[in-house]
Amino acid sequence: MADRSSPLAPFRHDTFRTIWIASLVSNFGSLIQAVGAAWMMTSISDSVNMVALVQASTALPIMIFSLVSGALADNFDRRKVMLVAQWFMLVVSAFLTVFAYLGLITPWLLLAFTFLLGCGTALNNPSWQASVGDMVPRDDLPNAVALNSMGFNITRSVGPAIGGLIVAVAGAAATFAVNAASYFAVIYALMRWQPKIDPSPLPRESLGRAISAGLRYVAMSPNIGKVVIRGFVFGLSASAILALLPLVARDLVHGGPLTYGVMLGSFGIGAIGGALLSARLREFLSSEAIVRYAFAGFAVSAAVTAISTSVWPTNIALLLAGACWVLALSLFNVTVQLSTPRWVVGRALSLYQTTTFAGIAAGSWLWGAAAEQYGADRALIASGVLMLLGAVIGLRYALPEFKSLNLDPLNRFSEPLLALDLKPRSGPIVIMIDYEIAEEDIPEFLALMSDRRRVRIRDGAGQWALMRDLEKPEIWTETYHTPTWVEYVRHNQRRTQADAAVGDRIRALHGGGEIRVHRMIERQTILPHDIAAHKTPMDMH
């Protein structure tokens, strides 16, 4: 039995273990398919840029659609969302297999199929990543995320080599068929999983409002913002190695599809090592130190890959690159999850994923264009320089340390009894809260209210303001708006246990007994028929 400090501790949980094994099978198929697609492109197109675009076409939909997928993950049954995504990718893979066997694949059609598979991945990933917190307790979350990365890279260490062998023996179409069959494992595991879902008494948010809430939460959460910036820079710089690896295999070390698969395997073996070392490294190094070393290690790997003309030095460099890839991305992922409550975790992860894959997609195009113009070796050297700059950025946007924040719902709010018969969509709602603050407590009060403002806006309030009574200077009034009554209730239910500290300290400064809360609804003073009566004939047209 794995103890809690072991990197294998999450395997104690049956659901996580079952879905992890199923994902291993599916990732195995996906990587075999990736080898087939990349090598097929080198066979049907002479354009270096088109080869790099194979990776970009998979990353681009993740960049475009992840935020929508995150909103779906937070507002619908995540298990059902994942099932829809898996069935969609199964169908796309089946069509790709048929077209390949019939000899109908063109470069742009191949990119279209890989783009559609990327769309399925974009739909699946936020729900899958957010569901990890539903499968394991919070203490096991960092190791669970690392195990997910390890699982993917176990397949990366073996799958691409086998994918290269399949391409060499049976052709690229066979790799597409293997990928199509691999989706059944995850579909089966998800159909067996019956997660506990607590029904919400509130109506589901509209898609637009849910996306806005996610963007607002991330914008008002400095820790997540730092992760988003670092993730983009990492994706932009580190994408060079994977995007240009088919060219490295073909042009720099003069190999074939099997060589390419072995190189991807080396990257995967390094990633497995990085995942297993992650927990031990966190005992001795800060998160920021690990990320900086990951940037620097990737830069070294890119430089060695660029100057090497032999398979063995290149594979050793790729071992280092794989370890750095997992260390950085798993730390980014865990930091987002541990900084975000469950109601918005899918959207926060999707925004991080969007920016990271935006970097990967942009980098794939950038380094592909650079390789076509100047050669793959020079493009890799340039990407290494950018990776070193990414490490330096940490001086300004250092990754925060893991904190044991209690992000469970506070559950102190009870919907008040109202004299008016409001509907859920009634509004706008204006809230005014009166505080009595002694003169000597004003500096501390203002500092706390700055934090209160961030929490209010982060959780959905608008037009926040703090006012002081001119006739009774000891009276301060906090005011904010919500568009409807149901959004006011939702805003209060989003408060977490970690947020309670600010509210408790503010209440301790209040010297006037019970804090007075005014809940009001805005009403226009001019009725519609009065508006019409005041309009001139010109206004009416």
Coordinates of C-alpha atoms in Angstrom, one line a residue:
M1 CA 0.0 0.0 0.0
A2 CA 1.4 3.4 -1.0
D3 CA 1.8 5.9 1.8
R4 CA 0.6 9.4 1.3
S5 CA 4.0 10.8 0.6
S6 CA 4.7 8.3 -2.2
P7 CA 4.3 9.5 -5.8
L8 CA 2.1 6.4 -6.3
A9 CA -0.3 7.2 -3.5
P10 CA -3.2 8.2 -5.8
F11 CA -3.4 4.6 -7.1
R12 CA -5.1 3.7 -3.8
H13 CA -8.3 5.2 -5.2
D14 CA -10.1 2.8 -7.5
T15 CA -11.7 5.3 -9.8
F16 CA -8.4 7.2 -10.4
R17 CA -6.5 3.9 -11.0
T18 CA -9.1 2.5 -13.5
I19 CA -9.4 5.7 -15.5
W20 CA -5.6 6.2 -15.4
I21 CA -5.0 2.7 -16.9
A22 CA -7.7 3.4 -19.6
S23 CA -6.1 6.7 -20.4
L24 CA -2.8 4.9 -20.8
V25 CA -4.3 2.8 -23.5
S26 CA -5.9 5.8 -25.2
N27 CA -2.7 7.9 -25.0
F28 CA -0.8 4.9 -26.5
G29 CA -3.1 5.1 -29.6
S30 CA -2.9 8.9 -29.8
L31 CA 0.9 8.9 -29.9
I32 CA 1.0 6.1 -32.5
Q33 CA -1.4 8.2 -34.6
A34 CA 0.8 11.3 -34.1
V35 CA 3.8 9.5 -35.5
G36 CA 1.7 8.3 -38.5
A37 CA 0.4 11.8 -39.2
A38 CA 3.7 13.5 -38.9
W39 CA 5.5 11.0 -41.1
M40 CA 2.7 10.9 -43.6
M41 CA 3.0 14.6 -44.0
T42 CA 6.7 14.2 -44.8
S43 CA 5.7 11.7 -47.5
I44 CA 2.9 13.8 -49.2
S45 CA 4.4 17.3 -48.8
D46 CA 7.9 18.7 -49.4
S47 CA 7.1 21.8 -47.2
V48 CA 8.9 21.9 -43.9
N49 CA 6.3 24.3 -42.6
M50 CA 3.5 21.8 -43.3
V51 CA 5.3 19.2 -41.2
A52 CA 5.5 21.6 -38.3
L53 CA 1.8 22.5 -38.8
V54 CA 0.8 18.9 -37.9
Q55 CA 1.5 19.7 -34.3
A56 CA 0.1 23.2 -34.6
S57 CA -3.2 21.8 -36.0
T58 CA -3.7 19.7 -32.9
A59 CA -2.7 22.5 -30.5
L60 CA -4.7 25.3 -32.2
P61 CA -8.2 24.0 -31.4
I62 CA -7.1 23.5 -27.8
M63 CA -6.1 27.1 -27.8
I64 CA -9.4 28.3 -29.4
F65 CA -12.0 26.1 -27.7
S66 CA -10.6 25.3 -24.2
L67 CA -12.3 28.2 -22.4
V68 CA -15.7 27.1 -23.8
S69 CA -14.9 23.6 -22.7
G70 CA -13.9 24.8 -19.3
A71 CA -17.3 26.5 -18.9
L72 CA -19.0 23.2 -19.9
A73 CA -16.8 21.3 -17.4
D74 CA -18.0 23.5 -14.5
N75 CA -21.7 23.6 -15.5
F76 CA -22.4 20.1 -16.7
D77 CA -21.6 16.5 -15.6
R78 CA -17.9 16.2 -16.4
R79 CA -18.2 12.5 -17.0
K80 CA -20.8 13.0 -19.7
V81 CA -18.7 15.8 -21.3
M82 CA -15.7 13.4 -21.5
L83 CA -17.9 10.7 -23.0
V84 CA -19.1 13.0 -25.8
A85 CA -15.5 14.0 -26.5
Q86 CA -14.2 10.4 -26.6
W87 CA -17.0 9.3 -29.0
F88 CA -16.3 12.3 -31.2
M89 CA -12.6 11.5 -31.5
L90 CA -13.4 7.8 -32.1
V91 CA -15.6 8.8 -35.1
V92 CA -13.0 11.2 -36.5
S93 CA -10.2 8.6 -36.2
A94 CA -12.4 6.1 -38.0
F95 CA -12.9 8.4 -40.9
L96 CA -9.2 9.3 -41.0
T97 CA -8.4 5.6 -41.2
V98 CA -10.8 5.0 -44.1
F99 CA -9.5 8.0 -46.1
A100 CA -5.9 7.0 -45.5
Y101 CA -6.6 3.4 -46.7
L102 CA -8.4 4.7 -49.8
G103 CA -5.4 7.0 -50.6
L104 CA -7.6 10.1 -50.5
I105 CA -5.4 12.0 -48.0
T106 CA -4.0 15.4 -49.0
P107 CA -1.8 17.7 -46.9
W108 CA -4.7 20.0 -46.0
L109 CA -7.1 17.2 -45.4
L110 CA -4.7 15.6 -43.0
L111 CA -4.4 18.9 -41.2
A112 CA -8.2 19.0 -41.1
F113 CA -8.5 15.6 -39.5
T114 CA -5.8 16.4 -36.9
F115 CA -7.6 19.7 -36.2
L116 CA -10.8 17.8 -35.5
L117 CA -9.0 15.4 -33.2
G118 CA -7.6 18.5 -31.4
C119 CA -11.2 19.8 -31.0
G120 CA -12.1 16.5 -29.2
T121 CA -9.0 16.9 -27.0
A122 CA -10.0 20.5 -26.3
L123 CA -13.5 19.3 -25.1
N124 CA -12.1 16.5 -23.1
N125 CA -9.1 18.0 -21.3
P126 CA -10.7 20.6 -18.9
S127 CA -13.2 18.0 -17.7
W128 CA -10.5 15.4 -17.3
Q129 CA -8.1 17.6 -15.4
A130 CA -10.9 19.1 -13.2
S131 CA -12.2 15.6 -12.5
V132 CA -8.9 14.6 -10.9
G133 CA -9.9 16.6 -7.8
D134 CA -13.1 14.6 -7.7
M135 CA -11.2 11.3 -7.8
V136 CA -8.5 11.9 -5.2
P137 CA -8.4 14.0 -2.0
R138 CA -6.6 17.3 -2.0
D139 CA -3.4 16.0 -0.4
D140 CA -3.0 13.5 -3.2
L141 CA -3.7 16.0 -6.0
P142 CA 0.0 17.0 -6.8
N143 CA 1.0 13.4 -7.2
A144 CA -2.1 12.6 -9.2
V145 CA -1.3 15.3 -11.7
A146 CA 2.3 14.1 -11.9
L147 CA 1.0 10.5 -12.4
N148 CA -1.2 11.7 -15.3
S149 CA 1.9 13.2 -16.9
M150 CA 3.8 10.1 -16.2
G151 CA 1.1 7.9 -17.8
F152 CA 1.1 10.0 -20.9
N153 CA 4.9 9.8 -21.1
I154 CA 5.0 6.1 -20.4
T155 CA 3.1 5.7 -23.7
R156 CA 5.4 8.4 -25.2
S157 CA 8.4 6.3 -24.4
V158 CA 7.1 3.2 -26.1
G159 CA 4.2 4.3 -28.4
P160 CA 6.2 6.4 -30.9
A161 CA 8.8 3.7 -31.4
I162 CA 6.1 1.2 -32.1
G163 CA 4.3 3.8 -34.1
G164 CA 7.4 4.2 -36.3
L165 CA 7.6 0.5 -36.6
I166 CA 4.0 0.3 -37.7
V167 CA 4.5 3.0 -40.3
A168 CA 7.6 1.2 -41.6
V169 CA 5.8 -2.2 -41.8
A170 CA 2.1 -1.4 -42.5
G171 CA 2.0 2.3 -43.4
A172 CA 0.5 5.4 -41.7
A173 CA -3.1 4.3 -42.1
A174 CA -2.5 1.4 -39.7
T175 CA -1.5 3.8 -37.0
F176 CA -4.8 5.7 -37.5
A177 CA -6.7 2.4 -37.0
V178 CA -4.9 1.6 -33.8
N179 CA -5.8 5.0 -32.4
A180 CA -9.5 4.6 -33.3
A181 CA -9.6 1.3 -31.4
S182 CA -7.8 2.8 -28.3
Y183 CA -10.7 5.1 -27.5
F184 CA -12.9 2.2 -26.4
A185 CA -10.8 1.7 -23.2
V186 CA -11.6 5.2 -21.9
I187 CA -15.2 5.1 -23.0
Y188 CA -15.6 1.8 -21.0
A189 CA -14.0 3.2 -17.9
L190 CA -16.0 6.4 -18.0
M191 CA -19.3 4.5 -18.4
R192 CA -18.4 2.5 -15.2
W193 CA -17.6 5.6 -13.2
Q194 CA -20.6 7.0 -11.2
P195 CA -19.3 10.2 -9.5
K196 CA -21.3 11.8 -6.7
I197 CA -22.9 15.0 -8.0
D198 CA -24.4 17.5 -5.6
P199 CA -27.3 19.1 -7.3
S200 CA -27.3 22.9 -7.3
P201 CA -30.4 24.8 -6.2
L202 CA -29.5 27.6 -8.7
P203 CA -30.2 27.5 -12.4
R204 CA -27.2 26.7 -14.6
E205 CA -25.2 29.7 -15.8
S206 CA -25.5 30.6 -19.5
L207 CA -22.4 29.8 -21.6
G208 CA -21.4 33.5 -22.0
R209 CA -21.9 34.3 -18.4
A210 CA -19.9 31.3 -17.3
I211 CA -17.0 32.2 -19.6
S212 CA -17.1 35.8 -18.2
A213 CA -17.1 34.5 -14.7
G214 CA -14.0 32.3 -15.4
L215 CA -12.1 35.2 -17.0
R216 CA -13.0 37.5 -14.2
Y217 CA -11.9 34.9 -11.6
V218 CA -8.5 34.4 -13.2
A219 CA -8.0 38.2 -13.8
M220 CA -8.6 38.8 -10.0
S221 CA -6.3 35.9 -9.0
P222 CA -2.7 37.0 -9.2
N223 CA -1.3 33.5 -8.6
I224 CA -3.1 32.1 -11.5
G225 CA -2.1 35.0 -13.7
K226 CA 1.6 34.2 -13.1
V227 CA 1.0 30.6 -14.1
V228 CA -0.8 31.7 -17.3
I229 CA 2.2 34.0 -18.3
R230 CA 4.8 31.4 -17.6
G231 CA 2.8 28.6 -19.3
F232 CA 2.5 30.7 -22.5
V233 CA 6.3 31.4 -22.6
F234 CA 7.1 27.8 -21.9
G235 CA 4.8 26.5 -24.7
L236 CA 6.1 29.1 -27.1
S237 CA 9.8 28.1 -26.6
A238 CA 9.6 24.4 -25.7
S239 CA 7.4 23.6 -28.7
A240 CA 10.4 23.8 -31.0
I241 CA 11.8 20.4 -30.1
L242 CA 8.6 18.4 -30.7
A243 CA 7.6 20.4 -33.7
L244 CA 10.9 20.0 -35.5
L245 CA 11.8 16.5 -34.3
P246 CA 10.7 14.8 -37.6
L247 CA 13.2 17.1 -39.4
V248 CA 15.8 16.4 -36.8
A249 CA 15.3 12.6 -37.4
R250 CA 15.4 13.0 -41.2
D251 CA 17.9 15.8 -41.8
L252 CA 20.2 16.1 -38.8
V253 CA 20.8 12.5 -37.9
H254 CA 19.7 11.0 -41.3
G255 CA 17.2 8.5 -39.9
G256 CA 13.7 7.2 -40.8
P257 CA 10.4 6.8 -39.1
L258 CA 11.8 4.3 -36.6
T259 CA 14.5 6.8 -35.6
Y260 CA 11.8 9.4 -35.1
G261 CA 9.8 7.1 -33.0
V262 CA 12.8 6.2 -30.9
M263 CA 13.6 9.9 -30.3
L264 CA 10.0 10.5 -29.1
G265 CA 10.5 7.5 -26.9
S266 CA 13.6 9.0 -25.3
F267 CA 11.6 12.2 -24.7
G268 CA 8.9 10.1 -23.0
I269 CA 11.4 8.1 -20.8
G270 CA 12.8 11.4 -19.6
A271 CA 9.3 12.6 -18.8
I272 CA 8.6 9.5 -16.7
G273 CA 11.7 10.2 -14.7
G274 CA 10.6 13.8 -14.3
A275 CA 7.2 12.7 -13.0
L276 CA 8.7 10.3 -10.5
L277 CA 11.2 12.9 -9.3
S278 CA 8.7 15.7 -9.0
A279 CA 7.6 15.0 -5.4
R280 CA 11.1 14.5 -4.2
L281 CA 12.3 17.8 -5.8
R282 CA 9.4 19.7 -4.2
E283 CA 10.9 18.7 -0.8
F284 CA 14.2 20.5 -1.5
L285 CA 13.4 23.2 -4.1
S286 CA 10.8 25.9 -4.4
S287 CA 8.3 25.7 -7.3
E288 CA 9.9 28.6 -9.0
A289 CA 13.4 27.1 -8.7
I290 CA 12.1 23.9 -10.4
V291 CA 10.5 25.8 -13.2
R292 CA 13.6 27.9 -13.8
Y293 CA 15.7 24.7 -14.0
A294 CA 13.2 23.2 -16.4
F295 CA 13.5 26.2 -18.7
A296 CA 17.3 26.1 -18.5
G297 CA 17.4 22.3 -19.0
F298 CA 15.2 22.6 -22.1
A299 CA 17.5 25.2 -23.5
V300 CA 20.5 22.9 -23.1
S301 CA 18.5 20.1 -24.7
A302 CA 17.6 22.3 -27.7
A303 CA 21.2 23.3 -28.2
V304 CA 22.5 19.7 -28.1
T305 CA 19.8 18.5 -30.5
A306 CA 20.7 21.3 -32.9
I307 CA 24.4 20.5 -33.1
S308 CA 24.3 16.7 -32.8
T309 CA 24.6 14.6 -35.9
S310 CA 24.4 11.3 -34.1
V311 CA 21.3 9.5 -32.6
W312 CA 22.8 8.9 -29.2
P313 CA 23.7 12.4 -28.1
T314 CA 20.3 13.6 -29.4
N315 CA 18.5 10.9 -27.5
I316 CA 20.3 11.9 -24.3
A317 CA 19.3 15.5 -24.8
L318 CA 15.7 14.4 -25.3
L319 CA 15.8 12.6 -22.0
L320 CA 16.5 15.9 -20.3
A321 CA 13.9 17.7 -22.4
G322 CA 11.2 15.2 -21.4
A323 CA 12.0 15.5 -17.7
C324 CA 11.9 19.3 -17.9
W325 CA 8.6 19.3 -19.9
V326 CA 6.8 17.3 -17.2
L327 CA 8.3 19.1 -14.2
A328 CA 7.2 22.5 -15.6
L329 CA 3.8 21.6 -16.9
S330 CA 2.7 19.5 -13.9
L331 CA 3.7 22.3 -11.5
F332 CA 1.7 24.8 -13.6
N333 CA -1.3 22.5 -13.5
V334 CA -1.1 21.8 -9.8
T335 CA -0.7 25.5 -8.9
V336 CA -3.8 26.3 -10.8
Q337 CA -5.8 23.5 -9.1
L338 CA -4.6 24.3 -5.6
S339 CA -5.4 28.0 -6.1
T340 CA -9.0 27.5 -7.4
P341 CA -12.2 26.4 -5.8
R342 CA -14.2 23.6 -7.4
W343 CA -16.9 25.8 -8.9
V344 CA -14.5 27.4 -11.3
V345 CA -11.6 25.0 -11.6
G346 CA -12.5 23.8 -15.1
R347 CA -12.5 27.3 -16.4
A348 CA -9.2 28.2 -14.6
L349 CA -7.5 25.1 -16.0
S350 CA -8.9 25.8 -19.5
L351 CA -7.6 29.3 -19.5
Y352 CA -4.1 28.1 -18.4
Q353 CA -4.4 25.4 -21.1
T354 CA -5.5 27.9 -23.7
T355 CA -2.5 30.2 -23.2
T356 CA -0.1 27.3 -23.0
F357 CA -1.4 25.7 -26.2
A358 CA -1.5 29.1 -27.8
G359 CA 2.2 29.2 -27.1
I360 CA 2.7 25.7 -28.5
A361 CA 0.6 26.5 -31.6
A362 CA 2.4 29.8 -32.2
G363 CA 5.8 28.2 -31.5
S364 CA 5.1 25.3 -33.9
W365 CA 4.4 27.8 -36.7
L366 CA 7.3 30.1 -35.7
W367 CA 9.9 27.4 -35.4
G368 CA 8.6 25.7 -38.6
A369 CA 8.9 28.9 -40.5
A370 CA 12.4 29.6 -39.0
A371 CA 13.5 26.1 -39.9
E372 CA 12.3 26.4 -43.5
Q373 CA 14.2 29.7 -43.9
Y374 CA 17.4 29.0 -41.8
G375 CA 17.4 25.3 -41.1
A376 CA 16.2 23.2 -38.1
D377 CA 19.5 23.5 -36.3
R378 CA 19.4 27.3 -36.1
A379 CA 15.7 27.3 -35.2
L380 CA 16.5 25.1 -32.3
I381 CA 19.3 27.4 -31.1
A382 CA 17.0 30.4 -31.3
S383 CA 14.3 28.5 -29.3
G384 CA 17.0 27.7 -26.6
V385 CA 17.7 31.4 -26.2
L386 CA 14.0 32.1 -25.7
M387 CA 13.9 29.4 -23.1
L388 CA 16.6 31.1 -21.1
L389 CA 14.7 34.3 -21.3
G390 CA 11.7 32.4 -19.9
A391 CA 13.7 31.5 -16.9
V392 CA 14.7 35.1 -16.4
I393 CA 11.0 36.1 -16.5
G394 CA 10.6 34.3 -13.2
L395 CA 12.4 37.2 -11.5
R396 CA 9.2 39.3 -12.2
Y397 CA 6.5 36.6 -12.3
A398 CA 7.7 34.0 -9.8
L399 CA 5.6 30.9 -9.4
P400 CA 3.8 30.9 -6.0
E401 CA 4.4 28.1 -3.5
F402 CA 1.8 25.5 -2.8
K403 CA -0.5 26.7 0.0
S404 CA -2.9 24.7 2.1
L405 CA -5.8 27.0 1.3
N406 CA -9.2 25.7 2.3
L407 CA -11.2 26.3 -0.9
D408 CA -14.3 24.5 0.3
P409 CA -17.5 26.5 0.2
L410 CA -17.9 28.8 3.3
N411 CA -21.7 27.9 3.6
R412 CA -22.5 30.8 5.9
F413 CA -24.9 32.5 3.6
S414 CA -28.6 31.9 4.0
E415 CA -30.9 33.5 1.4
P416 CA -32.9 36.2 3.3
L417 CA -36.7 36.4 3.5
L418 CA -37.9 39.2 1.3
A419 CA -41.0 41.3 1.5
L420 CA -41.0 41.6 -2.4
D421 CA -41.8 38.6 -4.5
L422 CA -38.6 38.6 -6.6
K423 CA -38.0 36.2 -9.5
P424 CA -34.5 34.7 -10.0
R425 CA -34.0 37.1 -13.0
S426 CA -35.2 40.2 -11.1
G427 CA -32.6 43.0 -10.9
P428 CA -30.3 44.8 -11.0
I429 CA -29.6 44.2 -7.3
V430 CA -27.7 46.8 -5.2
I431 CA -26.1 45.8 -1.9
M432 CA -25.0 48.4 0.7
I433 CA -23.2 47.3 3.9
D434 CA -22.5 49.7 6.7
Y435 CA -19.5 49.5 9.0
E436 CA -18.6 51.7 12.0
I437 CA -14.8 52.0 12.1
A438 CA -12.8 53.8 14.8
E439 CA -10.3 56.4 13.5
E440 CA -7.2 54.4 14.6
D441 CA -8.5 51.3 12.7
I442 CA -9.0 53.0 9.4
P443 CA -5.6 52.1 7.8
E444 CA -6.1 48.4 8.6
F445 CA -9.8 48.6 7.5
L446 CA -8.8 50.1 4.1
A447 CA -6.2 47.4 3.5
L448 CA -8.7 44.7 4.3
M449 CA -11.3 46.3 2.1
S450 CA -8.8 46.2 -0.8
D451 CA -8.8 42.4 -0.4
R452 CA -12.6 42.4 0.0
R453 CA -12.9 44.3 -3.3
R454 CA -10.8 41.7 -5.1
V455 CA -12.9 38.8 -3.7
R456 CA -16.2 40.5 -4.5
I457 CA -15.3 41.2 -8.1
R458 CA -13.6 37.8 -8.5
D459 CA -16.9 36.1 -7.3
G460 CA -19.2 38.1 -9.6
A461 CA -19.9 41.5 -8.1
G462 CA -19.7 44.7 -10.2
Q463 CA -19.5 48.4 -9.6
W464 CA -17.8 47.9 -6.2
A465 CA -17.2 51.1 -4.2
L466 CA -16.4 52.2 -0.7
M467 CA -17.9 55.4 0.7
R468 CA -17.5 57.4 3.9
D469 CA -20.3 59.4 5.5
L470 CA -19.5 63.1 5.5
E471 CA -21.7 63.8 8.5
K472 CA -20.8 60.7 10.5
P473 CA -17.2 60.0 9.4
E474 CA -17.0 56.8 11.5
I475 CA -19.6 55.2 9.1
W476 CA -18.3 53.5 6.0
T477 CA -20.5 51.9 3.3
E478 CA -19.4 49.2 1.0
T479 CA -21.6 48.9 -2.1
Y480 CA -21.7 46.6 -5.1
H481 CA -24.1 45.4 -7.8
T482 CA -25.2 42.1 -9.3
P483 CA -27.3 41.9 -12.5
T484 CA -30.0 39.6 -11.0
W485 CA -31.1 38.2 -7.7
V486 CA -29.9 34.7 -8.6
E487 CA -26.5 36.1 -9.4
Y488 CA -26.4 37.8 -5.9
V489 CA -27.1 34.4 -4.3
R490 CA -24.6 32.7 -6.6
H491 CA -22.0 35.4 -5.7
N492 CA -22.4 34.6 -1.9
Q493 CA -22.3 30.8 -2.4
R494 CA -19.0 31.1 -4.1
R495 CA -17.3 32.3 -0.9
T496 CA -14.7 29.9 0.3
Q497 CA -13.3 29.0 3.8
A498 CA -10.1 30.8 2.9
D499 CA -12.0 34.0 2.2
A500 CA -13.6 34.0 5.7
A501 CA -10.4 35.4 7.2
V502 CA -10.8 38.8 5.6
G503 CA -14.5 39.0 6.5
D504 CA -13.8 38.0 10.1
R505 CA -11.1 40.7 10.5
I506 CA -13.4 43.3 9.0
R507 CA -16.2 42.3 11.4
A508 CA -13.7 42.6 14.3
L509 CA -13.0 46.2 13.4
H510 CA -16.7 47.1 13.3
G511 CA -17.8 48.8 16.5
G512 CA -21.5 49.3 16.0
G513 CA -23.0 45.9 16.9
E514 CA -24.7 44.0 14.1
I515 CA -23.5 45.0 10.6
R516 CA -26.4 46.5 8.6
V517 CA -26.9 45.1 5.1
H518 CA -29.2 46.8 2.7
R519 CA -30.4 44.7 -0.2
M520 CA -32.2 46.8 -2.9
I521 CA -33.4 46.5 -6.4
E522 CA -33.0 49.3 -8.9
R523 CA -36.1 50.7 -10.5
Q524 CA -36.5 53.4 -13.2
T525 CA -38.4 56.5 -12.2
I526 CA -39.7 57.1 -15.8
L527 CA -42.2 54.5 -17.0
P528 CA -42.2 53.4 -20.7
H529 CA -45.2 55.4 -21.6
D530 CA -43.7 58.5 -20.0
I531 CA -40.5 57.9 -22.1
A532 CA -42.6 57.9 -25.2
A533 CA -44.5 61.1 -24.2
H534 CA -41.2 62.9 -23.7
K535 CA -39.8 62.0 -27.1
T536 CA -40.0 64.5 -30.0
P537 CA -41.2 63.4 -33.4
M538 CA -37.6 63.1 -34.6
D539 CA -36.8 60.8 -31.6
M540 CA -39.6 58.5 -32.6
H541 CA -38.2 57.7 -36.0

